[in-house]
PDB file of C-alpha atoms in Angstrom:
ATOM      1  CA  MET A   1      -0.034  -0.129  -0.296  1.00 47.00           C
ATOM      2  CA  HIS A   2       1.147   3.565  -0.668  1.00 43.00           C
ATOM      3  CA  SER A   3       0.542   6.648   0.562  1.00 44.00           C
ATOM      4  CA  LEU A   4       0.303   9.935  -2.034  1.00 44.00           C
ATOM      5  CA  ALA A   5      -0.253  12.968   0.240  1.00 46.00           C
ATOM      6  CA  VAL A   6      -0.855  16.499  -0.854  1.00 46.00           C
ATOM      7  CA  ASN A   7       0.842  19.121   1.093  1.00 46.00           C
ATOM      8  CA  SER A   8      -2.059  20.609   3.451  1.00 43.00           C
ATOM      9  CA  PRO A   9      -1.519  23.808   5.442  1.00 49.00           C
ATOM     10  CA  SER A  10      -3.689  22.049   8.208  1.00 59.00           C
ATOM     11  CA  ARG A  11      -1.908  19.522  10.134  1.00 76.00           C
ATOM     12  CA  ARG A  12      -4.815  18.602  12.490  1.00 82.00           C
ATOM     13  CA  GLN A  13      -4.927  15.112  12.795  1.00 85.00           C
ATOM     14  CA  ILE A  14      -8.024  13.192  11.606  1.00 84.00           C
ATOM     15  CA  ALA A  15      -6.656   9.439  12.211  1.00 87.00           C
ATOM     16  CA  GLU A  16      -4.136   7.247  13.348  1.00 92.00           C
ATOM     17  CA  LEU A  17      -3.514   3.255  13.116  1.00 93.00           C
ATOM     18  CA  LYS A  18      -0.592   2.010  15.683  1.00 96.00           C
ATOM     19  CA  ASP A  19       0.486  -1.440  15.147  1.00 95.00           C
ATOM     20  CA  VAL A  20      -2.412  -2.601  13.693  1.00 93.00           C
ATOM     21  CA  GLN A  21      -2.665  -6.029  12.108  1.00 92.00           C
ATOM     22  CA  LEU A  22      -5.852  -6.156   9.864  1.00 91.00           C
ATOM     23  CA  PRO A  23      -7.728  -9.041   9.725  1.00 90.00           C
ATOM     24  CA  PHE A  24      -8.132 -11.384   6.826  1.00 87.00           C
ATOM     25  CA  VAL A  25      -4.880 -10.374   5.147  1.00 83.00           C
ATOM     26  CA  THR A  26      -2.057 -13.079   5.303  1.00 76.00           C
ATOM     27  CA  ARG A  27       0.551 -10.919   3.433  1.00 72.00           C
ATOM     28  CA  PHE A  28       1.501  -8.508   5.991  1.00 68.00           C
ATOM     29  CA  ASP A  29       4.489  -9.607   8.110  1.00 75.00           C
ATOM     30  CA  PHE A  30       4.665  -6.335   9.701  1.00 82.00           C
ATOM     31  CA  PRO A  31       2.474  -4.228  11.432  1.00 89.00           C
ATOM     32  CA  LEU A  32       0.487  -0.817  10.154  1.00 90.00           C
ATOM     33  CA  ASN A  33       1.334   2.538  11.293  1.00 94.00           C
ATOM     34  CA  LEU A  34      -0.535   5.481   9.468  1.00 90.00           C
ATOM     35  CA  THR A  35      -1.509   9.047  10.332  1.00 90.00           C
ATOM     36  CA  LEU A  36      -3.802  11.057   8.418  1.00 85.00           C
ATOM     37  CA  THR A  37      -3.916  14.537   8.700  1.00 84.00           C
ATOM     38  CA  ALA A  38      -6.737  17.477   7.858  1.00 76.00           C
ATOM     39  CA  GLN A  39      -7.220  17.843   4.156  1.00 71.00           C
ATOM     40  CA  GLN A  40      -4.914  14.981   2.923  1.00 75.00           C
ATOM     41  CA  ARG A  41      -5.898  13.252   0.220  1.00 70.00           C
ATOM     42  CA  ILE A  42      -3.888   9.723  -0.023  1.00 75.00           C
ATOM     43  CA  GLY A  43      -4.397   6.749  -2.854  1.00 77.00           C
ATOM     44  CA  VAL A  44      -4.525   3.228  -1.443  1.00 79.00           C
ATOM     45  CA  VAL A  45      -3.077   1.114  -3.940  1.00 80.00           C
ATOM     46  CA  GLY A  46      -2.128  -3.176  -4.105  1.00 82.00           C
ATOM     47  CA  ASN A  47      -2.697  -6.051  -5.460  1.00 83.00           C
ATOM     48  CA  ASN A  48      -5.821  -8.120  -5.224  1.00 83.00           C
ATOM     49  CA  GLY A  49      -6.005  -9.474  -1.513  1.00 82.00           C
ATOM     50  CA  CYS A  50      -3.311  -6.965  -0.358  1.00 84.00           C
ATOM     51  CA  GLY A  51      -5.675  -5.349   2.317  1.00 86.00           C
ATOM     52  CA  LYS A  52      -6.765  -2.118   0.615  1.00 85.00           C
ATOM     53  CA  SER A  53     -10.740  -2.733   1.419  1.00 84.00           C
ATOM     54  CA  THR A  54     -10.115  -4.143   5.226  1.00 88.00           C
ATOM     55  CA  LEU A  55      -8.136  -0.859   5.806  1.00 88.00           C
ATOM     56  CA  LEU A  56     -10.866   1.199   4.947  1.00 83.00           C
ATOM     57  CA  LYS A  57     -12.894  -0.876   7.047  1.00 86.00           C
ATOM     58  CA  VAL A  58     -10.917  -0.593   9.781  1.00 88.00           C
ATOM     59  CA  LEU A  59     -10.984   3.279   9.387  1.00 85.00           C
ATOM     60  CA  SER A  60     -14.322   3.531   9.472  1.00 81.00           C
ATOM     61  CA  GLY A  61     -14.855   0.970  12.214  1.00 83.00           C
ATOM     62  CA  LYS A  62     -17.058  -1.437  10.464  1.00 85.00           C
ATOM     63  CA  VAL A  63     -13.935  -4.315  11.440  1.00 90.00           C
ATOM     64  CA  GLU A  64     -11.739  -4.263  14.269  1.00 93.00           C
ATOM     65  CA  PRO A  65      -7.779  -4.841  13.687  1.00 93.00           C
ATOM     66  CA  LEU A  66      -6.574  -8.358  14.879  1.00 93.00           C
ATOM     67  CA  GLU A  67      -3.823  -6.050  16.914  1.00 93.00           C
ATOM     68  CA  GLY A  68      -3.093  -2.238  17.305  1.00 95.00           C
ATOM     69  CA  SER A  69      -5.473   0.672  17.724  1.00 94.00           C
ATOM     70  CA  CYS A  70      -7.225   2.985  15.166  1.00 92.00           C
ATOM     71  CA  HIS A  71      -8.182   6.119  16.636  1.00 90.00           C
ATOM     72  CA  VAL A  72     -10.220   8.086  14.179  1.00 85.00           C
ATOM     73  CA  VAL A  73     -10.975  11.833  15.129  1.00 81.00           C
ATOM     74  CA  GLU A  74     -12.737  13.239  12.435  1.00 63.00           C
ATOM     75  CA  GLN A  75     -15.784  11.444  10.836  1.00 62.00           C
ATOM     76  CA  HIS A  76     -15.170  10.381   7.081  1.00 56.00           C
ATOM     77  CA  VAL A  77     -16.580   8.703   4.152  1.00 55.00           C
ATOM     78  CA  TRP A  78     -15.364   6.064   1.360  1.00 53.00           C
ATOM     79  CA  LEU A  79     -16.736   3.859  -1.259  1.00 51.00           C
ATOM     80  CA  ASP A  80     -14.856   1.110  -2.764  1.00 54.00           C
ATOM     81  CA  GLN A  81     -13.440   0.908  -5.907  1.00 56.00           C
ATOM     82  CA  HIS A  82     -16.306  -0.695  -7.538  1.00 54.00           C
ATOM     83  CA  LEU A  83     -19.192   1.547  -5.861  1.00 56.00           C
ATOM     84  CA  ALA A  84     -20.475  -1.855  -4.834  1.00 58.00           C
ATOM     85  CA  MET A  85     -22.605   0.094  -2.261  1.00 54.00           C
ATOM     86  CA  LEU A  86     -24.635   1.732  -4.917  1.00 54.00           C
ATOM     87  CA  SER A  87     -27.603   0.443  -6.792  1.00 54.00           C
ATOM     88  CA  HIS A  88     -28.135   0.994 -10.625  1.00 49.00           C
ATOM     89  CA  TYR A  89     -29.842   4.119  -9.910  1.00 47.00           C
ATOM     90  CA  GLN A  90     -27.739   5.922  -7.512  1.00 47.00           C
ATOM     91  CA  GLY A  91     -25.092   8.245  -7.150  1.00 46.00           C
ATOM     92  CA  ALA A  92     -22.561   8.567  -3.835  1.00 46.00           C
ATOM     93  CA  LEU A  93     -23.707  11.649  -2.955  1.00 43.00           C
ATOM     94  CA  ILE A  94     -27.568   9.873  -2.686  1.00 44.00           C
ATOM     95  CA  VAL A  95     -25.764   7.222  -0.175  1.00 43.00           C
ATOM     96  CA  VAL A  96     -23.611   9.825   1.916  1.00 46.00           C
ATOM     97  CA  SER A  97     -26.908  12.134   1.805  1.00 45.00           C
ATOM     98  CA  HIS A  98     -28.732   9.177   3.597  1.00 46.00           C
ATOM     99  CA  ASP A  99     -26.341   8.828   6.360  1.00 48.00           C
ATOM    100  CA  GLU A 100     -27.526  10.804   9.092  1.00 48.00           C
ATOM    101  CA  VAL A 101     -24.584  10.007  11.193  1.00 50.00           C
ATOM    102  CA  PHE A 102     -22.376  11.711   9.038  1.00 53.00           C
ATOM    103  CA  LEU A 103     -24.299  14.660   8.071  1.00 57.00           C
ATOM    104  CA  ASN A 104     -26.037  15.796  11.090  1.00 61.00           C
ATOM    105  CA  HIS A 105     -23.418  18.196  11.768  1.00 65.00           C
ATOM    106  CA  LEU A 106     -23.621  19.718   8.690  1.00 67.00           C
ATOM    107  CA  ASN A 107     -25.303  22.581   6.859  1.00 68.00           C
ATOM    108  CA  LEU A 108     -26.910  22.975   3.368  1.00 68.00           C
ATOM    109  CA  THR A 109     -24.151  25.011   1.913  1.00 69.00           C
ATOM    110  CA  GLU A 110     -21.864  22.386   3.539  1.00 67.00           C
ATOM    111  CA  ARG A 111     -23.780  19.317   2.173  1.00 62.00           C
ATOM    112  CA  LEU A 112     -24.003  20.936  -1.597  1.00 64.00           C
ATOM    113  CA  SER A 113     -20.118  21.549  -1.138  1.00 62.00           C
ATOM    114  CA  LEU A 114     -19.976  17.892  -1.155  1.00 58.00           C
ATOM    115  CA  SER A 115     -21.479  17.255  -4.255  1.00 55.00           C
ATOM    116  CA  ALA A 116     -19.252  19.856  -5.884  1.00 53.00           C
ATOM    117  CA  GLY A 117     -16.192  17.747  -4.860  1.00 53.00           C
ATOM    118  CA  ASN A 118     -15.250  20.434  -2.082  1.00 49.00           C
ATOM    119  CA  TRP A 119     -14.220  18.192   0.284  1.00 46.00           C
ATOM    120  CA  ARG A 120     -11.784  21.019   1.919  1.00 45.00           C
ATOM    121  CA  PHE A 121     -15.211  23.286   2.828  1.00 39.00           C
ATOM    122  CA  ALA A 122     -17.026  20.480   4.899  1.00 39.00           C
ATOM    123  CA  ALA A 123     -16.285  20.669   8.185  1.00 41.00           C
ATOM    124  CA  TRP A 124     -15.216  16.907   8.950  1.00 38.00           C
TER     125      TRP A 124
END
């Protein structure tokens, strides 16, 4: 897995993985350490079965790591590479807009900014 970070004026930490061993992944011989900061964009790339989706599930709280800790300060949204959670008539914004836990702290302007891809504007 590789992290491609964009330089960010803000260094506020939003997530941290310490000594994480991912479940379902047999190819990892070492613990994973990762710190994500505000306004940072990353790309997670790798071969099939290397743990990309599992990493995102650990960050989202859907799966617990086998070892180590995952601390997420800010809420976030992710969709897998195939947009599997979308039906043929839905877009990503529709799925996100139905997630009241994620959106309940955003005002209308912030919600609309998400649809325009303005992730920096949204206060998450």
